[in-house]
Amino acid sequence: MPTKPAGTLYRGKTGMWSWVLHRITGVAIFFFLLVHTLDTALVRVSPEAYNAVINTYKTPIIGLAELGLVAALLFHGLNGVRVMLIDFWRKGSKYQNVMFWIVIGIAFILFLGFAPRHLMHVFG
Amino acid sequence: MVTIETPRSPRSRKHAQWEKWGWLYMRYSGAVLLILIFGHIVINLLSGEGIKQIDFAFVAGKWASPFWQVYDVLMLWLALIHGTNGMRTIVNDYTERETVRKALNYTLWIVCGLLIVLGTLVCVTFDPCIDQAMRASLEVCKG
């Protein structure tokens, strides 16, 4: 019988899956950041160029993608707080599992606050 | 398959110090970015008309204040370095050949540096007067 791994925070269950999600959301946000820096740089080219590109952010499809972006930011940011608590707080690793679900809960509530208002702006 | 020959061999002292600063940077910059980015979303996407209000005039209105210029430049530097360092960690984890790893990491930091220079210049040299309507209405564009 293989023995159950003990004291491995990042192996299996929420400890591992939060790490996987943190990576995936991080990569997605990174690539958005590259694009967002470039589209904002157009304010130095001309108002017409900037407005033309920024108007694509107001279309239904990109508007929906922005919900995904905000969801990714909420998870990555709040899970980042959880990572800091694990690293810097004496009892952090003991409560990492419950903190994961708190992160999901807070992210979900904040997302529910954001989504209707954003959808109203995009489709209204 | 990757074989790790001497997993217990320590890094050089200098390298270890450098990694420690990177590790700390991810946490401290992350804490600041949490405030800056959520503030950015509240102001730009939740207040007023949300995404629909974003245009050249909106940016000009914000960057008329040094507060938002500093805010945005700080967010740019912290986020790009945070993101690039995260990507570096991922490259180090998944690349098998040293040349590929080095090439990807050099590319990441070059792109990071270029975007920091570009974004900072765009913000500090921003000129609302390139817009015709602004030229007619703004005091700073006259004379």
mmCIF file of C-alpha atoms in Angstrom:
data_model
loop_
_atom_site.group_PDB
_atom_site.id
_atom_site.type_symbol
_atom_site.label_atom_id
_atom_site.label_comp_id
_atom_site.label_asym_id
_atom_site.label_seq_id
_atom_site.Cartn_x
_atom_site.Cartn_y
_atom_site.Cartn_z
ATOM 1 C CA MET A 1 0.000 0.000 0.000
ATOM 2 C CA PRO A 2 1.371 3.377 -0.969
ATOM 3 C CA THR A 3 1.330 5.708 1.965
ATOM 4 C CA LYS A 4 -0.744 8.843 1.837
ATOM 5 C CA PRO A 5 1.437 11.902 1.299
ATOM 6 C CA ALA A 6 1.589 13.973 4.447
ATOM 7 C CA GLY A 7 2.394 17.638 4.804
ATOM 8 C CA THR A 8 2.333 18.251 1.073
ATOM 9 C CA LEU A 9 0.251 21.357 0.731
ATOM 10 C CA TYR A 10 0.568 21.529 -3.031
ATOM 11 C CA ARG A 11 -0.246 17.874 -3.816
ATOM 12 C CA GLY A 12 -3.853 16.935 -4.531
ATOM 13 C CA LYS A 13 -7.157 18.534 -3.627
ATOM 14 C CA THR A 14 -7.651 22.281 -3.077
ATOM 15 C CA GLY A 15 -3.967 22.961 -2.371
ATOM 16 C CA MET A 16 -3.040 21.724 -5.844
ATOM 17 C CA TRP A 17 -6.045 22.914 -7.820
ATOM 18 C CA SER A 18 -5.798 26.436 -6.420
ATOM 19 C CA TRP A 19 -2.168 26.453 -7.623
ATOM 20 C CA VAL A 20 -3.234 25.264 -11.095
ATOM 21 C CA LEU A 21 -5.980 27.914 -11.281
ATOM 22 C CA HIS A 22 -3.560 30.583 -10.044
ATOM 23 C CA ARG A 23 -1.182 29.737 -12.922
ATOM 24 C CA ILE A 24 -3.859 29.631 -15.625
ATOM 25 C CA THR A 25 -5.491 32.893 -14.523
ATOM 26 C CA GLY A 26 -2.034 34.489 -14.176
ATOM 27 C CA VAL A 27 -1.048 33.614 -17.758
ATOM 28 C CA ALA A 28 -4.399 34.861 -19.100
ATOM 29 C CA ILE A 29 -4.084 38.169 -17.215
ATOM 30 C CA PHE A 30 -0.472 38.554 -18.407
ATOM 31 C CA PHE A 31 -1.462 38.339 -22.076
ATOM 32 C CA PHE A 32 -4.348 40.759 -21.535
ATOM 33 C CA LEU A 33 -1.903 43.160 -19.874
ATOM 34 C CA LEU A 34 0.341 43.105 -22.967
ATOM 35 C CA VAL A 35 -2.620 43.929 -25.231
ATOM 36 C CA HIS A 36 -4.033 46.516 -22.822
ATOM 37 C CA THR A 37 -0.701 48.394 -22.602
ATOM 38 C CA LEU A 38 -0.566 48.551 -26.405
ATOM 39 C CA ASP A 39 -4.191 49.649 -26.913
ATOM 40 C CA THR A 40 -3.812 52.373 -24.278
ATOM 41 C CA ALA A 41 -0.622 53.566 -26.017
ATOM 42 C CA LEU A 42 -2.856 54.606 -28.943
ATOM 43 C CA VAL A 43 -3.907 57.727 -26.974
ATOM 44 C CA ARG A 44 -0.482 59.052 -27.996
ATOM 45 C CA VAL A 45 -1.158 58.292 -31.686
ATOM 46 C CA SER A 46 -4.558 59.914 -32.257
ATOM 47 C CA PRO A 47 -7.980 60.159 -30.570
ATOM 48 C CA GLU A 48 -9.523 58.412 -33.612
ATOM 49 C CA ALA A 49 -7.138 55.445 -33.412
ATOM 50 C CA TYR A 50 -7.682 55.052 -29.662
ATOM 51 C CA ASN A 51 -11.477 55.360 -29.873
ATOM 52 C CA ALA A 52 -11.687 52.890 -32.767
ATOM 53 C CA VAL A 53 -9.785 50.203 -30.873
ATOM 54 C CA ILE A 54 -11.397 50.847 -27.478
ATOM 55 C CA ASN A 55 -14.840 50.602 -29.111
ATOM 56 C CA THR A 56 -14.168 46.908 -29.784
ATOM 57 C CA TYR A 57 -14.126 46.460 -25.985
ATOM 58 C CA LYS A 58 -17.782 47.528 -25.988
ATOM 59 C CA THR A 59 -18.971 44.803 -28.393
ATOM 60 C CA PRO A 60 -21.039 41.883 -26.999
ATOM 61 C CA ILE A 61 -18.396 39.183 -27.495
ATOM 62 C CA ILE A 62 -15.502 41.135 -25.985
ATOM 63 C CA GLY A 63 -17.914 42.449 -23.347
ATOM 64 C CA LEU A 64 -18.543 38.842 -22.280
ATOM 65 C CA ALA A 65 -14.814 38.081 -22.383
ATOM 66 C CA GLU A 66 -14.351 40.955 -19.907
ATOM 67 C CA LEU A 67 -16.507 39.015 -17.441
ATOM 68 C CA GLY A 68 -13.978 36.195 -17.744
ATOM 69 C CA LEU A 69 -11.128 38.656 -17.241
ATOM 70 C CA VAL A 70 -12.698 40.082 -14.077
ATOM 71 C CA ALA A 71 -13.432 36.562 -12.770
ATOM 72 C CA ALA A 72 -9.772 35.640 -13.380
ATOM 73 C CA LEU A 73 -8.578 38.822 -11.640
ATOM 74 C CA LEU A 74 -10.863 38.202 -8.659
ATOM 75 C CA PHE A 75 -9.621 34.636 -8.197
ATOM 76 C CA HIS A 76 -5.947 35.483 -8.788
ATOM 77 C CA GLY A 77 -6.006 38.508 -6.473
ATOM 78 C CA LEU A 78 -7.917 36.875 -3.624
ATOM 79 C CA ASN A 79 -6.019 33.590 -3.893
ATOM 80 C CA GLY A 80 -2.852 35.714 -3.809
ATOM 81 C CA VAL A 81 -3.963 36.938 -0.381
ATOM 82 C CA ARG A 82 -4.441 33.281 0.615
ATOM 83 C CA VAL A 83 -0.896 32.482 -0.614
ATOM 84 C CA MET A 84 0.479 35.382 1.458
ATOM 85 C CA LEU A 85 -1.397 34.150 4.521
ATOM 86 C CA ILE A 86 -0.017 30.618 4.010
ATOM 87 C CA ASP A 87 3.519 32.026 3.716
ATOM 88 C CA PHE A 88 3.469 34.741 6.379
ATOM 89 C CA TRP A 89 0.812 33.704 8.907
ATOM 90 C CA ARG A 90 1.745 31.070 11.497
ATOM 91 C CA LYS A 91 -1.549 29.206 11.088
ATOM 92 C CA GLY A 92 -1.818 29.820 7.335
ATOM 93 C CA SER A 93 -1.045 26.300 6.140
ATOM 94 C CA LYS A 94 -3.399 24.813 8.743
ATOM 95 C CA TYR A 95 -6.330 26.803 7.341
ATOM 96 C CA GLN A 96 -5.352 26.747 3.648
ATOM 97 C CA ASN A 97 -8.293 24.523 2.675
ATOM 98 C CA VAL A 98 -10.979 26.619 4.353
ATOM 99 C CA MET A 99 -9.264 29.777 3.027
ATOM 100 C CA PHE A 100 -9.572 28.371 -0.509
ATOM 101 C CA TRP A 101 -13.339 28.126 -0.137
ATOM 102 C CA ILE A 102 -13.477 31.598 1.429
ATOM 103 C CA VAL A 103 -11.580 32.883 -1.635
ATOM 104 C CA ILE A 104 -14.078 31.183 -3.966
ATOM 105 C CA GLY A 105 -16.986 32.565 -1.898
ATOM 106 C CA ILE A 106 -15.758 36.179 -1.841
ATOM 107 C CA ALA A 107 -14.794 36.042 -5.536
ATOM 108 C CA PHE A 108 -18.259 34.704 -6.363
ATOM 109 C CA ILE A 109 -20.050 37.429 -4.382
ATOM 110 C CA LEU A 110 -17.922 40.208 -5.912
ATOM 111 C CA PHE A 111 -18.462 38.703 -9.363
ATOM 112 C CA LEU A 112 -22.234 38.723 -8.796
ATOM 113 C CA GLY A 113 -21.886 42.402 -7.890
ATOM 114 C CA PHE A 114 -19.921 43.178 -11.029
ATOM 115 C CA ALA A 115 -21.560 41.045 -13.726
ATOM 116 C CA PRO A 116 -25.122 42.498 -13.914
ATOM 117 C CA ARG A 117 -23.873 46.083 -13.967
ATOM 118 C CA HIS A 118 -21.264 45.330 -16.627
ATOM 119 C CA LEU A 119 -23.792 43.404 -18.765
ATOM 120 C CA MET A 120 -26.162 46.369 -18.487
ATOM 121 C CA HIS A 121 -23.419 48.642 -19.820
ATOM 122 C CA VAL A 122 -22.524 46.280 -22.666
ATOM 123 C CA PHE A 123 -26.051 45.307 -23.750
ATOM 124 C CA GLY A 124 -28.025 48.292 -22.420
ATOM 125 C CA MET B 1 12.115 12.513 -19.394
ATOM 126 C CA VAL B 2 13.866 15.092 -17.306
ATOM 127 C CA THR B 3 16.357 13.759 -14.839
ATOM 128 C CA ILE B 4 17.412 15.944 -11.983
ATOM 129 C CA GLU B 5 20.926 14.810 -11.195
ATOM 130 C CA THR B 6 21.669 16.566 -7.968
ATOM 131 C CA PRO B 7 18.423 17.836 -6.519
ATOM 132 C CA ARG B 8 20.024 18.699 -3.229
ATOM 133 C CA SER B 9 22.888 20.751 -4.608
ATOM 134 C CA PRO B 10 22.423 24.327 -3.448
ATOM 135 C CA ARG B 11 22.153 27.304 -5.755
ATOM 136 C CA SER B 12 24.915 29.854 -5.602
ATOM 137 C CA ARG B 13 24.453 32.268 -2.715
ATOM 138 C CA LYS B 14 23.966 35.224 -5.068
ATOM 139 C CA HIS B 15 21.357 33.348 -7.118
ATOM 140 C CA ALA B 16 19.479 32.313 -3.985
ATOM 141 C CA GLN B 17 19.403 35.923 -2.747
ATOM 142 C CA TRP B 18 18.063 37.056 -6.120
ATOM 143 C CA GLU B 19 15.330 34.406 -6.066
ATOM 144 C CA LYS B 20 14.364 35.477 -2.556
ATOM 145 C CA TRP B 21 13.889 39.083 -3.697
ATOM 146 C CA GLY B 22 11.772 37.840 -6.601
ATOM 147 C CA TRP B 23 9.680 35.740 -4.227
ATOM 148 C CA LEU B 24 9.144 38.697 -1.893
ATOM 149 C CA TYR B 25 8.408 41.021 -4.833
ATOM 150 C CA MET B 26 5.538 38.774 -5.992
ATOM 151 C CA ARG B 27 3.898 39.082 -2.571
ATOM 152 C CA TYR B 28 4.423 42.800 -1.910
ATOM 153 C CA SER B 29 3.600 43.919 -5.460
ATOM 154 C CA GLY B 30 0.603 41.567 -5.423
ATOM 155 C CA ALA B 31 -0.795 43.248 -2.311
ATOM 156 C CA VAL B 32 -0.448 46.714 -3.884
ATOM 157 C CA LEU B 33 -1.823 45.512 -7.245
ATOM 158 C CA LEU B 34 -4.882 44.083 -5.514
ATOM 159 C CA ILE B 35 -5.825 47.632 -4.442
ATOM 160 C CA LEU B 36 -4.701 49.357 -7.668
ATOM 161 C CA ILE B 37 -6.408 46.959 -10.098
ATOM 162 C CA PHE B 38 -9.678 46.631 -8.194
ATOM 163 C CA GLY B 39 -9.718 50.441 -7.902
ATOM 164 C CA HIS B 40 -9.074 50.653 -11.652
ATOM 165 C CA ILE B 41 -12.041 48.331 -12.351
ATOM 166 C CA VAL B 42 -14.377 50.224 -9.993
ATOM 167 C CA ILE B 43 -13.538 53.615 -11.543
ATOM 168 C CA ASN B 44 -13.414 52.513 -15.202
ATOM 169 C CA LEU B 45 -15.960 49.680 -15.422
ATOM 170 C CA LEU B 46 -18.420 50.128 -12.535
ATOM 171 C CA SER B 47 -18.838 53.877 -12.103
ATOM 172 C CA GLY B 48 -20.804 56.017 -14.556
ATOM 173 C CA GLU B 49 -21.469 54.396 -17.898
ATOM 174 C CA GLY B 50 -18.870 51.658 -17.322
ATOM 175 C CA ILE B 51 -17.085 50.379 -20.412
ATOM 176 C CA LYS B 52 -19.285 52.613 -22.610
ATOM 177 C CA GLN B 53 -17.722 55.783 -21.124
ATOM 178 C CA ILE B 54 -14.156 54.850 -22.105
ATOM 179 C CA ASP B 55 -12.794 57.037 -24.900
ATOM 180 C CA PHE B 56 -10.024 59.570 -25.532
ATOM 181 C CA ALA B 57 -11.854 62.259 -23.520
ATOM 182 C CA PHE B 58 -12.226 59.901 -20.532
ATOM 183 C CA VAL B 59 -8.473 59.192 -20.511
ATOM 184 C CA ALA B 60 -7.713 62.906 -20.964
ATOM 185 C CA GLY B 61 -9.974 63.699 -18.013
ATOM 186 C CA LYS B 62 -8.206 61.203 -15.776
ATOM 187 C CA TRP B 63 -4.658 62.109 -16.810
ATOM 188 C CA ALA B 64 -5.317 65.806 -16.260
ATOM 189 C CA SER B 65 -4.690 64.877 -12.640
ATOM 190 C CA PRO B 66 -1.166 63.861 -11.545
ATOM 191 C CA PHE B 67 -2.796 61.457 -9.080
ATOM 192 C CA TRP B 68 -4.146 59.205 -11.845
ATOM 193 C CA GLN B 69 -0.913 59.520 -13.849
ATOM 194 C CA VAL B 70 1.116 58.260 -10.885
ATOM 195 C CA TYR B 71 -1.564 55.627 -10.162
ATOM 196 C CA ASP B 72 -1.510 54.272 -13.712
ATOM 197 C CA VAL B 73 2.278 54.343 -14.143
ATOM 198 C CA LEU B 74 2.741 52.585 -10.796
ATOM 199 C CA MET B 75 0.169 49.973 -11.790
ATOM 200 C CA LEU B 76 1.938 49.497 -15.145
ATOM 201 C CA TRP B 77 5.387 48.906 -13.601
ATOM 202 C CA LEU B 78 4.190 46.668 -10.774
ATOM 203 C CA ALA B 79 1.887 44.582 -12.997
ATOM 204 C CA LEU B 80 4.309 44.074 -15.882
ATOM 205 C CA ILE B 81 7.185 43.026 -13.601
ATOM 206 C CA HIS B 82 4.825 40.832 -11.533
ATOM 207 C CA GLY B 83 3.432 39.170 -14.661
ATOM 208 C CA THR B 84 6.807 38.744 -16.336
ATOM 209 C CA ASN B 85 8.327 37.217 -13.211
ATOM 210 C CA GLY B 86 5.375 34.828 -13.002
ATOM 211 C CA MET B 87 5.875 33.833 -16.639
ATOM 212 C CA ARG B 88 9.601 33.320 -15.903
ATOM 213 C CA THR B 89 8.668 30.883 -13.126
ATOM 214 C CA ILE B 90 6.425 28.968 -15.527
ATOM 215 C CA VAL B 91 9.128 28.901 -18.237
ATOM 216 C CA ASN B 92 11.643 27.603 -15.685
ATOM 217 C CA ASP B 93 9.183 24.862 -14.668
ATOM 218 C CA TYR B 94 8.234 23.557 -18.100
ATOM 219 C CA THR B 95 11.199 24.036 -20.448
ATOM 220 C CA GLU B 96 13.566 21.116 -20.822
ATOM 221 C CA ARG B 97 16.397 22.625 -22.863
ATOM 222 C CA GLU B 98 18.565 25.322 -21.367
ATOM 223 C CA THR B 99 18.776 27.285 -24.640
ATOM 224 C CA VAL B 100 14.982 27.371 -24.974
ATOM 225 C CA ARG B 101 14.590 28.428 -21.347
ATOM 226 C CA LYS B 102 17.119 31.252 -21.744
ATOM 227 C CA ALA B 103 15.636 32.433 -25.064
ATOM 228 C CA LEU B 104 12.100 32.583 -23.629
ATOM 229 C CA ASN B 105 13.216 34.378 -20.483
ATOM 230 C CA TYR B 106 15.257 36.955 -22.401
ATOM 231 C CA THR B 107 12.249 37.532 -24.688
ATOM 232 C CA LEU B 108 9.946 38.000 -21.693
ATOM 233 C CA TRP B 109 12.165 40.609 -20.032
ATOM 234 C CA ILE B 110 12.818 42.482 -23.293
ATOM 235 C CA VAL B 111 9.055 42.720 -23.964
ATOM 236 C CA CYS B 112 8.491 43.752 -20.340
ATOM 237 C CA GLY B 113 11.130 46.501 -20.583
ATOM 238 C CA LEU B 114 9.814 47.814 -23.908
ATOM 239 C CA LEU B 115 6.216 47.963 -22.652
ATOM 240 C CA ILE B 116 7.266 49.708 -19.423
ATOM 241 C CA VAL B 117 9.165 52.355 -21.416
ATOM 242 C CA LEU B 118 6.318 52.717 -23.937
ATOM 243 C CA GLY B 119 3.547 52.897 -21.330
ATOM 244 C CA THR B 120 5.430 55.331 -19.105
ATOM 245 C CA LEU B 121 6.247 57.639 -22.034
ATOM 246 C CA VAL B 122 2.630 57.538 -23.249
ATOM 247 C CA CYS B 123 1.384 58.574 -19.817
ATOM 248 C CA VAL B 124 3.912 61.322 -19.001
ATOM 249 C CA THR B 125 3.971 62.867 -22.503
ATOM 250 C CA PHE B 126 0.184 62.619 -22.953
ATOM 251 C CA ASP B 127 -1.198 65.621 -24.845
ATOM 252 C CA PRO B 128 -4.987 66.220 -24.802
ATOM 253 C CA CYS B 129 -4.568 68.969 -27.423
ATOM 254 C CA ILE B 130 -4.088 66.444 -30.259
ATOM 255 C CA ASP B 131 -7.893 66.200 -30.139
ATOM 256 C CA GLN B 132 -9.750 68.911 -32.102
ATOM 257 C CA ALA B 133 -12.646 69.284 -29.663
ATOM 258 C CA MET B 134 -10.193 69.553 -26.752
ATOM 259 C CA ARG B 135 -8.107 72.132 -28.612
ATOM 260 C CA ALA B 136 -11.201 74.321 -28.880
ATOM 261 C CA SER B 137 -12.384 73.892 -25.297
ATOM 262 C CA LEU B 138 -9.342 73.399 -23.040
ATOM 263 C CA GLU B 139 -7.478 76.424 -21.613
ATOM 264 C CA VAL B 140 -4.153 74.515 -21.655
ATOM 265 C CA CYS B 141 -4.431 74.089 -25.439
ATOM 266 C CA LYS B 142 -4.731 77.830 -26.116
ATOM 267 C CA GLY B 143 -1.827 80.209 -26.464
#
